[in-house]
Tab-separated table of C-alpha atoms and ligand atoms in Angstrom:
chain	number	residue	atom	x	y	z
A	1	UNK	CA	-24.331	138.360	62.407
A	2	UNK	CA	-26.788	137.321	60.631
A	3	UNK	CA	-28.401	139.807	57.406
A	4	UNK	CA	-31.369	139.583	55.548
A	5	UNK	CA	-31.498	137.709	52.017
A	6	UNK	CA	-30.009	139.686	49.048
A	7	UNK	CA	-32.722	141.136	47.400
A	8	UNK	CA	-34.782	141.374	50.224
A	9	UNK	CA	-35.720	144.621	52.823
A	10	UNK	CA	-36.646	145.610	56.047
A	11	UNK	CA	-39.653	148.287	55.738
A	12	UNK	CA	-38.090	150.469	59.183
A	13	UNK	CA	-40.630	152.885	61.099
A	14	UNK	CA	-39.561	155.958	59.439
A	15	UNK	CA	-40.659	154.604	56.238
A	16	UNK	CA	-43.430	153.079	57.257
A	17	UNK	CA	-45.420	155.534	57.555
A	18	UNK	CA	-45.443	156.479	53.983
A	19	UNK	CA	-46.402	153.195	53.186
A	20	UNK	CA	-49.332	153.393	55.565
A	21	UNK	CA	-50.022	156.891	53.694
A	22	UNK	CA	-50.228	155.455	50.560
A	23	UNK	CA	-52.268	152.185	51.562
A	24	UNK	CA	-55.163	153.740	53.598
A	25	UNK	CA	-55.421	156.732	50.717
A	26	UNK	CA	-55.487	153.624	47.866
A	27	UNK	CA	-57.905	151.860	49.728
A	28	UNK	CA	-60.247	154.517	50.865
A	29	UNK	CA	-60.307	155.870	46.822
A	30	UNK	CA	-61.148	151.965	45.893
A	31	UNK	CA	-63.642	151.497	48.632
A	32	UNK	CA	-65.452	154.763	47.022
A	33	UNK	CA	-65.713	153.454	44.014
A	34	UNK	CA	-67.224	149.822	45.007
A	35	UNK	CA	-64.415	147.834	45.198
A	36	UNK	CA	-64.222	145.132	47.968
A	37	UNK	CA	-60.762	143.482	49.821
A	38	UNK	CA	-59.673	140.325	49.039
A	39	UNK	CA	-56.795	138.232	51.053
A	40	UNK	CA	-55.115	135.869	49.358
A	41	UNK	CA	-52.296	133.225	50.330
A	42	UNK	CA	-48.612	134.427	49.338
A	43	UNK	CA	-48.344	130.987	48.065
A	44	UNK	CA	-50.297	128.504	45.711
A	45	UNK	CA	-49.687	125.174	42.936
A	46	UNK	CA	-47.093	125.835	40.977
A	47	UNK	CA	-49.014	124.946	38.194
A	48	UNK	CA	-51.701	128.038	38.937
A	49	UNK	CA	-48.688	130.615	38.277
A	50	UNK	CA	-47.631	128.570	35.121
A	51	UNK	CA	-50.754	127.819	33.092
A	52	UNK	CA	-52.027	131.402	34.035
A	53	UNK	CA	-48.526	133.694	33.651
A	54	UNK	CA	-47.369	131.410	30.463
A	55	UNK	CA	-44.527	129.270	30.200
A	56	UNK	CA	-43.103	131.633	28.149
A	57	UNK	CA	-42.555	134.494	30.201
A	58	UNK	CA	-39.109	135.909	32.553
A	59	UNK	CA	-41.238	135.398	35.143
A	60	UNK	CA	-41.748	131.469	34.521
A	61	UNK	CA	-39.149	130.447	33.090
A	62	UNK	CA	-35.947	132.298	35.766
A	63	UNK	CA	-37.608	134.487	38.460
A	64	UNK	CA	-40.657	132.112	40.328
A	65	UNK	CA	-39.127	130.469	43.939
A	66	UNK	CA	-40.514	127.244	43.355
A	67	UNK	CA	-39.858	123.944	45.940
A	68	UNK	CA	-41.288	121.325	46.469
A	69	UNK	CA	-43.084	120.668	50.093
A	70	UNK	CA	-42.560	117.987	52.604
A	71	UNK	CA	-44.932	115.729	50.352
A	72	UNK	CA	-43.546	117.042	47.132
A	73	UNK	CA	-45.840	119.192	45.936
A	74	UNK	CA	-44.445	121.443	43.915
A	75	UNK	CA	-45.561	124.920	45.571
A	76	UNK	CA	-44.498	128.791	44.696
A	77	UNK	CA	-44.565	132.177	46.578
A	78	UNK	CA	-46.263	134.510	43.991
A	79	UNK	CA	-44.805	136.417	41.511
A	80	UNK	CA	-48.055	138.511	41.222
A	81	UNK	CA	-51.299	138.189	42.359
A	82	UNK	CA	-53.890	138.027	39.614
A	83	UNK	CA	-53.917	134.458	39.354
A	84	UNK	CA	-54.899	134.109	42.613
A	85	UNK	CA	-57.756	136.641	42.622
A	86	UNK	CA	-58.913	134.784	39.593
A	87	UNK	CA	-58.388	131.462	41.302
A	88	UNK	CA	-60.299	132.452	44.401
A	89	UNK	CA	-63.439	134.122	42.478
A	90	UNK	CA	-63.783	130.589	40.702
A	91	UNK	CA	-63.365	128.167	43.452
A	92	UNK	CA	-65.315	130.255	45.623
A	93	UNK	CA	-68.422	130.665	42.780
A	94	UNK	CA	-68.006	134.303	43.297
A	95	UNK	CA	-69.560	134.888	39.523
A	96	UNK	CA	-72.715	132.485	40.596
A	97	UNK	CA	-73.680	135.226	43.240
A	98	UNK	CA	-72.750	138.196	40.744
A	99	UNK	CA	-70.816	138.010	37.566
A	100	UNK	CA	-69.391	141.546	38.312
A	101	UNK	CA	-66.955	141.636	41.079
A	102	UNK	CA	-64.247	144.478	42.213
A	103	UNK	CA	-61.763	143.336	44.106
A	104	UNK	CA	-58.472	144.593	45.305
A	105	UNK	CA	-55.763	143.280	47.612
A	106	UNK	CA	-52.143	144.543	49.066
A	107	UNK	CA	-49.048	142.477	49.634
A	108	UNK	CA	-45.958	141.039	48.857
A	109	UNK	CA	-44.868	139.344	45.793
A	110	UNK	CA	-41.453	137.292	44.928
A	111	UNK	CA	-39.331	137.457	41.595
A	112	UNK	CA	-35.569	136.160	41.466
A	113	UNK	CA	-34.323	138.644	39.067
A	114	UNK	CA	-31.336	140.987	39.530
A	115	UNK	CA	-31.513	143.387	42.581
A	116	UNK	CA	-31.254	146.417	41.837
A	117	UNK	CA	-32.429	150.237	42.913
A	118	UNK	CA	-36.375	149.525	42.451
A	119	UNK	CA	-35.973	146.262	41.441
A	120	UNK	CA	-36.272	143.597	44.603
A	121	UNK	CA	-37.393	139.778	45.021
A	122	UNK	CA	-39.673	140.706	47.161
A	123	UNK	CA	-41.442	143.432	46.614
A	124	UNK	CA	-45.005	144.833	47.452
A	125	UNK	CA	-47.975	145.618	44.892
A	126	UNK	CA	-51.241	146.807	45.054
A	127	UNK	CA	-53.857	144.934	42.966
A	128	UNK	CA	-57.688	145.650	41.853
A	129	UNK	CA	-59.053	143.661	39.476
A	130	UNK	CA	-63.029	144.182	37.752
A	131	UNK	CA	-64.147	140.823	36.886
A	132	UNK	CA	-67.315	140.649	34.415
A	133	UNK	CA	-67.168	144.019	32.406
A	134	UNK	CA	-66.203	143.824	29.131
A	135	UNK	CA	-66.591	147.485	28.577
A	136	UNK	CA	-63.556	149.487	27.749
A	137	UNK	CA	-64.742	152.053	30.200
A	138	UNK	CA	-64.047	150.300	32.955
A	139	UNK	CA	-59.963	150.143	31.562
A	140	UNK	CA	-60.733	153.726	31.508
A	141	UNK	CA	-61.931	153.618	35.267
A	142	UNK	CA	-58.988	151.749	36.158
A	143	UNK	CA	-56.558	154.340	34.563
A	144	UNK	CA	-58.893	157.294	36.239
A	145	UNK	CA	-58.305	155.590	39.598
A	146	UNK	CA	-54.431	154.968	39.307
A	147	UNK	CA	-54.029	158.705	38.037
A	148	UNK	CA	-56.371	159.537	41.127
A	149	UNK	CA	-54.621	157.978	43.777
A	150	UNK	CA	-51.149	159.351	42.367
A	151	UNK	CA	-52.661	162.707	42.367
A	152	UNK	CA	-53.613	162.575	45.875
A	153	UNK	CA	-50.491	161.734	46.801
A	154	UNK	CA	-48.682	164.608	45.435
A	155	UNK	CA	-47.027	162.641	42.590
A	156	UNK	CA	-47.435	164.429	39.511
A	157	UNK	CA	-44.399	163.514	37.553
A	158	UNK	CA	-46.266	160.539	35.881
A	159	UNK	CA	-47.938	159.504	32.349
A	160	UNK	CA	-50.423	156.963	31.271
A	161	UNK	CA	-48.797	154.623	28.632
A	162	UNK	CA	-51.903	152.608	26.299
A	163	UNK	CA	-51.974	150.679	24.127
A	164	UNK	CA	-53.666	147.600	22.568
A	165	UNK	CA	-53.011	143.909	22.250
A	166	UNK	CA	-55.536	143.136	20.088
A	167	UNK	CA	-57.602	139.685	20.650
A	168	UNK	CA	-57.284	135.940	19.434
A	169	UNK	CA	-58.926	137.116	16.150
A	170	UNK	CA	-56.265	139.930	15.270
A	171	UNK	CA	-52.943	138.771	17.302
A	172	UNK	CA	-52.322	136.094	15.622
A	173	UNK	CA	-51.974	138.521	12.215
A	174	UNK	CA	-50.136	140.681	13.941
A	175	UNK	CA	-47.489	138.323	15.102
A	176	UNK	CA	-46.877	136.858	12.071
A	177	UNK	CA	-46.039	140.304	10.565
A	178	UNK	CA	-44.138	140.887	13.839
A	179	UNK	CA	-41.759	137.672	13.344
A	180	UNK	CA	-41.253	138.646	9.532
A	181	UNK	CA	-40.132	141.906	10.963
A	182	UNK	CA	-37.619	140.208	13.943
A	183	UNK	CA	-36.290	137.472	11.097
A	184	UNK	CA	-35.136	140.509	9.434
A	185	UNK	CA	-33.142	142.350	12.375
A	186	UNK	CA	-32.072	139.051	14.144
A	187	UNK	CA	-28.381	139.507	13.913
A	188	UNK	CA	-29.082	142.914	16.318
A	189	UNK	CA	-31.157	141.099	19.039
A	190	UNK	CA	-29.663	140.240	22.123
A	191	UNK	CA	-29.432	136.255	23.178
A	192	UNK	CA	-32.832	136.215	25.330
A	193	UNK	CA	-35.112	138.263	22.233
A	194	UNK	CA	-33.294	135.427	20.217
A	195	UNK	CA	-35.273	132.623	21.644
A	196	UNK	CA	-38.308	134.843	22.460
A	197	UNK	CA	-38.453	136.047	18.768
A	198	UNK	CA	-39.138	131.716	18.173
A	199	UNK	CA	-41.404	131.278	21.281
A	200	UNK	CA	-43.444	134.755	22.420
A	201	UNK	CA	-42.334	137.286	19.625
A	202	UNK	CA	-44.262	140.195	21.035
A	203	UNK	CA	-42.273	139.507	24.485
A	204	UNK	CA	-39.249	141.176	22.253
A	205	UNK	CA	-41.229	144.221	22.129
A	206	UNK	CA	-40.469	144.345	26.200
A	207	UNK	CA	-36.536	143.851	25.865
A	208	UNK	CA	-34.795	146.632	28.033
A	209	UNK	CA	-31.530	145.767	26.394
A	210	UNK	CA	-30.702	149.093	24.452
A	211	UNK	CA	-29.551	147.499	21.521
A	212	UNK	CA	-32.961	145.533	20.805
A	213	UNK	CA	-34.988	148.724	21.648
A	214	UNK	CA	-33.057	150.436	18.700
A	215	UNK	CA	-33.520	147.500	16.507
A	216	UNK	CA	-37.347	147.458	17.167
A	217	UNK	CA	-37.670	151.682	15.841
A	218	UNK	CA	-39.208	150.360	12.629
A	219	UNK	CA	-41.289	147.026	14.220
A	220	UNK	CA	-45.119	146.925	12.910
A	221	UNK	CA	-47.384	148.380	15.038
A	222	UNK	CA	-50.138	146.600	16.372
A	223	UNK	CA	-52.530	149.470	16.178
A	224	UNK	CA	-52.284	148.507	12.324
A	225	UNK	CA	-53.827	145.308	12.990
A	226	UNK	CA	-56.517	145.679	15.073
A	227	UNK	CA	-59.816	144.189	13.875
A	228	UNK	CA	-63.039	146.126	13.877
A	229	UNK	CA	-63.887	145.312	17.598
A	230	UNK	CA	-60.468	146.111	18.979
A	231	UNK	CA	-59.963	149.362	17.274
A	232	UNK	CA	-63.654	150.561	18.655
A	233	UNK	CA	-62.652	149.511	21.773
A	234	UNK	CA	-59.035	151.132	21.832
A	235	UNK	CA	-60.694	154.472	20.445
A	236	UNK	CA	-63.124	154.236	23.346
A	237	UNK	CA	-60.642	153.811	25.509
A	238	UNK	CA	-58.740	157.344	24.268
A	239	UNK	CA	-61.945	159.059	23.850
A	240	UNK	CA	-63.223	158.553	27.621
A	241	UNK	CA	-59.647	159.600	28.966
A	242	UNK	CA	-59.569	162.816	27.048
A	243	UNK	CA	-62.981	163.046	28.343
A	244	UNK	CA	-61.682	162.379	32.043
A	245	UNK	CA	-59.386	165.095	31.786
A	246	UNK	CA	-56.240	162.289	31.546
A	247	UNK	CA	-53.290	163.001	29.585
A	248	UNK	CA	-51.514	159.524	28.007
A	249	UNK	CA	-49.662	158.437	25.035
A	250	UNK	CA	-50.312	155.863	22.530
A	251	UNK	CA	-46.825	153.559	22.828
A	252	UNK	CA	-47.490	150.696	19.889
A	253	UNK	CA	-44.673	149.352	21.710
A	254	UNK	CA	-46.125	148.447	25.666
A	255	UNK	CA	-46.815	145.102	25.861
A	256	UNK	CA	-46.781	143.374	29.541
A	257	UNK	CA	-44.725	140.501	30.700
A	258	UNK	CA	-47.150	138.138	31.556
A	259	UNK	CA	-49.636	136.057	28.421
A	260	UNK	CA	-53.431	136.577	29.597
A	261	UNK	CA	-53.545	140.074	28.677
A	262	UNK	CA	-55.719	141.393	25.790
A	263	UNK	CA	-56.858	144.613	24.210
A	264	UNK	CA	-56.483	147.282	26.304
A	265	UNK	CA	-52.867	147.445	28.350
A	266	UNK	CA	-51.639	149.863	29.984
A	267	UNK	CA	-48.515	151.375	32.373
A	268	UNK	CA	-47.897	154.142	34.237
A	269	UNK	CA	-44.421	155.716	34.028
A	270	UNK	CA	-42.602	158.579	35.843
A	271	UNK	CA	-39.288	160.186	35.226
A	272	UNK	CA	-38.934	160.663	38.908
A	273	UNK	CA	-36.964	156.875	38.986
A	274	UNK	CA	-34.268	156.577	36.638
A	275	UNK	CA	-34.140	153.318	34.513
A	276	UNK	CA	-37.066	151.348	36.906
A	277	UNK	CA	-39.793	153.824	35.228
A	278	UNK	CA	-43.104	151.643	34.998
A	279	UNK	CA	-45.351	152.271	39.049
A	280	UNK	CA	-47.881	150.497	37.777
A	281	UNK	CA	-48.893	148.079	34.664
A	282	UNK	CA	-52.216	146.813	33.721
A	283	UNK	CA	-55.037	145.776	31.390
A	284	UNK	CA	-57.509	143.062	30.073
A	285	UNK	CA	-57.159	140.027	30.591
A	286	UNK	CA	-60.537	138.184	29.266
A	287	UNK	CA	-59.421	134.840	28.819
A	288	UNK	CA	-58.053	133.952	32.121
A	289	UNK	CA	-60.555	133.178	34.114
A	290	UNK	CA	-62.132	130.354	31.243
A	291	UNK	CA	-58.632	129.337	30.880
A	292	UNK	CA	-58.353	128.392	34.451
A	293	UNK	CA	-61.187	126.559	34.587
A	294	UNK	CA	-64.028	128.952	34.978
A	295	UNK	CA	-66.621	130.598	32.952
A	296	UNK	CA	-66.093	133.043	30.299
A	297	UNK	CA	-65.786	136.112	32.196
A	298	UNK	CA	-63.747	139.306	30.879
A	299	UNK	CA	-61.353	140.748	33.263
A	300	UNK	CA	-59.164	143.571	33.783
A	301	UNK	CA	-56.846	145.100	36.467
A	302	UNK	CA	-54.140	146.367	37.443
A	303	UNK	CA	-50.944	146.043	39.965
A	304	UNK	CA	-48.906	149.376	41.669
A	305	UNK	CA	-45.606	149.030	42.204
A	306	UNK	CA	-46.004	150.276	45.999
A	307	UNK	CA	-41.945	150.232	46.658
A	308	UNK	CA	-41.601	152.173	43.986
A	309	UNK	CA	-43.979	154.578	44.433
A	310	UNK	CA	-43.206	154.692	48.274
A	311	UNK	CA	-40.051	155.620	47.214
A	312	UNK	CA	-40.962	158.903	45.277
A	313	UNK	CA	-43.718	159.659	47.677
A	314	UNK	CA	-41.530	159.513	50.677
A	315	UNK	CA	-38.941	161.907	48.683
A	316	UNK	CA	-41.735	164.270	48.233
A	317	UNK	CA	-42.282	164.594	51.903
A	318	UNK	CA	-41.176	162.649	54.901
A	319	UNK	CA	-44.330	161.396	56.608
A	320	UNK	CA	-43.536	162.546	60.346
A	321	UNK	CA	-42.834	159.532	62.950
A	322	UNK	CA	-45.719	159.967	65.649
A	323	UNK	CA	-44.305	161.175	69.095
A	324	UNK	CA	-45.654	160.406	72.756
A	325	UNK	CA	-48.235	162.758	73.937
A	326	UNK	CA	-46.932	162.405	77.523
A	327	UNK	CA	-44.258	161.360	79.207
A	328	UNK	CA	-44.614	160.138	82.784
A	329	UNK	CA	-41.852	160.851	85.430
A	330	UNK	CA	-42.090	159.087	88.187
A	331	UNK	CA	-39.727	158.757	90.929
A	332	UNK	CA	-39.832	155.837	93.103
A	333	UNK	CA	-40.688	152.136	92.828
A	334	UNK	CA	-44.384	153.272	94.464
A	335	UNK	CA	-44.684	156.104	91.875
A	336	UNK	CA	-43.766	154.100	89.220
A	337	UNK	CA	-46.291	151.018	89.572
A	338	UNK	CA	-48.643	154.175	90.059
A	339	UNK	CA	-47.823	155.339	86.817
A	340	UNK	CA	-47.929	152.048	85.014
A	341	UNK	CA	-51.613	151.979	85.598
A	342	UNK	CA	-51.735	155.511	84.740
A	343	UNK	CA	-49.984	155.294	80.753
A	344	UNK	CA	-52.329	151.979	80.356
A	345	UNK	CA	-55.452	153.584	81.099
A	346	UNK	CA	-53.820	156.779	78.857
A	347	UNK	CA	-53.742	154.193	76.207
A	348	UNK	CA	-56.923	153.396	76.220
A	349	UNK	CA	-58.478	156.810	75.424
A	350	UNK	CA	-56.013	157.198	72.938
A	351	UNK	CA	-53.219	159.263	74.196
A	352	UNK	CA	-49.383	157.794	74.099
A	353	UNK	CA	-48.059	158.023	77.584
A	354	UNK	CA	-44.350	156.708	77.945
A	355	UNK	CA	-42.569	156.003	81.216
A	356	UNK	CA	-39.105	155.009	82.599
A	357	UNK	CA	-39.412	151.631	84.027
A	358	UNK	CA	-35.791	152.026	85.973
A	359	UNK	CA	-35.101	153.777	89.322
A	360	UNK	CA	-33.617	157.081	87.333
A	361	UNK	CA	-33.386	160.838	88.622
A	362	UNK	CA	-35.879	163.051	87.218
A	363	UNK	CA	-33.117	165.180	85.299
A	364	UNK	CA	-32.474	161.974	83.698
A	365	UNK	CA	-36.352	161.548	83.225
A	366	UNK	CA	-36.637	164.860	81.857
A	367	UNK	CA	-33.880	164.482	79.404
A	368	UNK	CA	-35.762	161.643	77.801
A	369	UNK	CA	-39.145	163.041	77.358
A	370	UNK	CA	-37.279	165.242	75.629
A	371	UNK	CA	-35.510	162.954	73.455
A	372	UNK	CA	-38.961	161.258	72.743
A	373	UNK	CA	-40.220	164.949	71.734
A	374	UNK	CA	-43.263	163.969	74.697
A	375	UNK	CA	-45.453	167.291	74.530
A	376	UNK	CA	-45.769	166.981	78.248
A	377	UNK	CA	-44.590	165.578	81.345
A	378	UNK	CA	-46.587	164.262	84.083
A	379	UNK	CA	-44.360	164.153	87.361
A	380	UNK	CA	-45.196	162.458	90.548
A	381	UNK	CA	-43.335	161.420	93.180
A	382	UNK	CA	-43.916	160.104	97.045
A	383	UNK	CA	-44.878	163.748	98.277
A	384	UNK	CA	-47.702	164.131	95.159
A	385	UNK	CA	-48.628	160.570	95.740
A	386	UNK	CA	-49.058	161.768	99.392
A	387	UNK	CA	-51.126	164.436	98.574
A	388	UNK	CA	-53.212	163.280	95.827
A	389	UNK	CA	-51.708	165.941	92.859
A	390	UNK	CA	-49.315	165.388	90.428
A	391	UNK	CA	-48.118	168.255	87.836
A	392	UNK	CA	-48.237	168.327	84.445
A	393	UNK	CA	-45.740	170.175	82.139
A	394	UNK	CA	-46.311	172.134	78.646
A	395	UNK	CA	-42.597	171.117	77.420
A	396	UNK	CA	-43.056	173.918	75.206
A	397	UNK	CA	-44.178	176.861	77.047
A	398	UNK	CA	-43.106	175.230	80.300
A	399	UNK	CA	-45.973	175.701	82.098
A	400	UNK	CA	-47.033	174.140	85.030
A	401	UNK	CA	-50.572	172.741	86.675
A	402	UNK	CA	-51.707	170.181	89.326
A	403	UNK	CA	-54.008	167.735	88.896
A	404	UNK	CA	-55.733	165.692	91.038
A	405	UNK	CA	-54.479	161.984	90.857
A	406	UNK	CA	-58.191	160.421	90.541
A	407	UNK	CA	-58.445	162.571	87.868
A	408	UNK	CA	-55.596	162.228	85.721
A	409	UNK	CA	-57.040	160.654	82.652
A	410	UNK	CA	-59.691	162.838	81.913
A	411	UNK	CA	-57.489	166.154	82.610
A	412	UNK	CA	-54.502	165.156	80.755
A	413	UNK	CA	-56.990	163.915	78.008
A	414	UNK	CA	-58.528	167.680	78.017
A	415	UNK	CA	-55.165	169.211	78.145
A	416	UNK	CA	-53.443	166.597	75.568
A	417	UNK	CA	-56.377	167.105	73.351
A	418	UNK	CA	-56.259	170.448	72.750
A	419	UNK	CA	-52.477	171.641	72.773
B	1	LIG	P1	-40.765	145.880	34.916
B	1	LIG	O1	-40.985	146.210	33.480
B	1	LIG	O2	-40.288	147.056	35.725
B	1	LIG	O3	-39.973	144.629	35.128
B	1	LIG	P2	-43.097	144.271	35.122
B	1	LIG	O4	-43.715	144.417	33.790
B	1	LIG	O5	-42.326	143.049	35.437
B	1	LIG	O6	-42.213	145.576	35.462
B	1	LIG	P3	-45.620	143.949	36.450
B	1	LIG	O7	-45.557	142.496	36.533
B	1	LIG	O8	-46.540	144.601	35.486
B	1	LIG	O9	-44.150	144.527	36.248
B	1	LIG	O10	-45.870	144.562	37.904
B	1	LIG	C1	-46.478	145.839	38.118
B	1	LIG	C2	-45.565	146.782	38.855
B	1	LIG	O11	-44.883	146.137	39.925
B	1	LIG	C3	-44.428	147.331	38.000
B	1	LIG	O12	-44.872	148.418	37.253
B	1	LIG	C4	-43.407	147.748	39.047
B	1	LIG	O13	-43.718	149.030	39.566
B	1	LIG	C5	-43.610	146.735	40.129
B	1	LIG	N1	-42.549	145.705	40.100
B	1	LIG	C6	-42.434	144.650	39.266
B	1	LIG	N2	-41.350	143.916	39.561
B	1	LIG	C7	-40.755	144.526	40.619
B	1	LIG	C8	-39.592	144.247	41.417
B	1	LIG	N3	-38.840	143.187	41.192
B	1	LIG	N4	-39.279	145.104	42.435
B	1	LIG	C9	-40.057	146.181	42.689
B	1	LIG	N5	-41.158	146.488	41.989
B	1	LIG	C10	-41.517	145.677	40.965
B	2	LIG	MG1	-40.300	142.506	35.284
């Protein structure tokens, strides 16, 4: 038999319906506030996810499936999606029309790192991104939304994590100071924060090995080296979520994964996961879009985690599996290619009529709609086809009506409707 690739999952009905809980409340909450889909291919050029993500980075340098195509092109399935969105609003001239653009998009992403509970290599996210804002209050916005949505969905064991990564005028002072500080603990950092400690010293700040996150207790903070602008920016950021009612923590030591980020970063944790904590991660990203060939347009945005938080918010409370309205048993071949025309109309108007397709006995019938949990049960055979009724059965209370045949959509409709 064949299985699915490690790393990989089927999504089963069951727990699909959480996920379609948690997508149509997310995008109903981003349509309110402006924001507009975007659909975006699941792969692109290598070269997009390199340039924009940094050759630096996990995500780069071990977890990207990259091939070449038939022509050799070297092509990847996305680790994330924010190069793409950026990508798309500058080949499409999306800033010509209107600098300012909110945008958010749903879907699968790939990373080949370790499986693990929370950790797959393809997983889903949940993106919105504000292009053309430079003010910190739309960070704020961002964080309002994300605290929002998990509100609405009944997850309340979660925390807003901020902090700063300064810009190109402060960053580079603060990674200097940073490297002095990782020189001097080097013997305690594991082989990976090594080579990062040369190449993308503030990536050590990220290290989930608990050895480097004891060595790092006494790293400079960035806060310390903010210039003028940032710190403004990071205090407006604070001030506007106390003002928003949104309780967070300064952590001098959140820093994301991927290079384009700037000032204001963010994460969202919850203790309701074990070790895979972060449901969402965010932040500015101002550069990017210049860097990829655009104009100079700020950015910021964030990504959910949506297998993650499907997993706490279908441990909360199973999403019930839709059953049948009616079940249809029919007894005969005549009946039954009476009845298929019946459940198809049914269909149509909205109610889920099932039927038995084989020649079985109407105990056996009755034993399925039951199985199905079918409110009612329509039954006809040759005598009702004869004379033009057919009854229909509460499954609950049992009870019993006739209805006309010519008018069996609208009645069961009215009946179906209202029980
Ligand atoms: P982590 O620190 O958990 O590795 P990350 O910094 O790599 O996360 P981002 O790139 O910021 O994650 O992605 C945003 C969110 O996507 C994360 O907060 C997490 O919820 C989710 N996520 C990232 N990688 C995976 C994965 N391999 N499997 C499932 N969810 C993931
Ligand atoms: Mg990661």
């Amino acid at each position: 038999m064949i299985q699915l690739i490690r790393g990989f999952k089927d999504i089963l009905p069951g727990e699909v319906e959480t996920w379609q809980k948690i997508e149509k409340t997310a995008s109903a909450l981003f349509e309110d506030f402006g924001f507009k889909e975007i659909r975006i291919p699941v792969m692109e050029r290598t070269e997009l996810f390199a340039r924009s993500i940094g050759e630096d980075t996990d995500i780069v340098e071990k977890e990207m499936y990259t091939f070449p195509d038939r022509k050799g092109d070297l092509i990847t399935l996305r680790p994330e999606a924010t190069a793409s969105i950026v990508r798309s609003y500058i080949q499409h001239k999306m800033h010509a029309a209107d600098p300012v653009q909110k945008l958010y998009t749903t879907g699968p992403m790939f990373r080949r790192e370790r499986p693990q509970k929370g950790r797959y290599r393809q997983f889903y996210q949940i993106n919105a991104e504000i292009f053309g804002v430079a003010s910190p209050l739309v960070d704020v916005q961002l964080i309002f939304l994300l605290m929002t949505l998990f509100s609405r969905l009944g997850v309340t064991d979660v925390k807003a994590h901020i902090n700063s990564l300064g810009c190109p005028a402060c960053r580079p002072g603060y990674r200097k100071a940073l490297s002095g500080f990782l020189a001097s603990i080097a013997d305690q950092l594991c082989a990976d924060c090594q080579r990062r400690r040369e190449r993308n010293p503030l990536r050590v700040l990220d290290c989930k090995v608990p050895s480097c996150r004891e060595a790092l207790t006494e790293a400079p903070s960035i806060l310390d080296h903010l210039c003028d602008d940032c710190r403004q920016d990071f205090e407006t950021v604070k001030e506007y979520l106390n003002r928003l009612n949104i309780s967070f923590v300064a952590d001098k030591r959140l820093v994301r994964g991927l290079d384009y980020y700037a000032r204001t970063t963010f994460e969202i944790q919850t203790g309701a996961l074990g070790a895979q904590s972060a449901v969402a991660g965010g932040g500015r990203y101002d550069g990017l879009v210049k860097m990829l060939g655009g104009p100079d347009q700020p950015a910021t945005g964030f990504a959910i985690g949506l297998d993650r938080l499907a997993e706490i918010v279908g441990r909360l409370q199973a999403t019930p599996v839709k059953k049948p309205d009616l079940f249809v048993a029919a007894l005969g071949e005549k009946s039954r290619n009476e009845a298929f025309l019946w459940i198809c109309d049914l269909g149509l108007e909205g109610i889920n009529a099932e039927m038995d397709f084989s020649n079985r006995s109407l105990k056996s019938q009755m034993k399925r709609a039951d199985k199905l949990g079918a409110a009612y049960v329509l039954i006809v055979g040759d005598n009702e086809l004869k004379e033009g009724t057919v009854i229909l059965r509460n499954m609950q209370t049992k009870d019993q009506v006739s209805i006309p045949i010519d008018k069996i959509t609208e009645e069961v409709k009215k009946t179906v409707m209202v029980g």
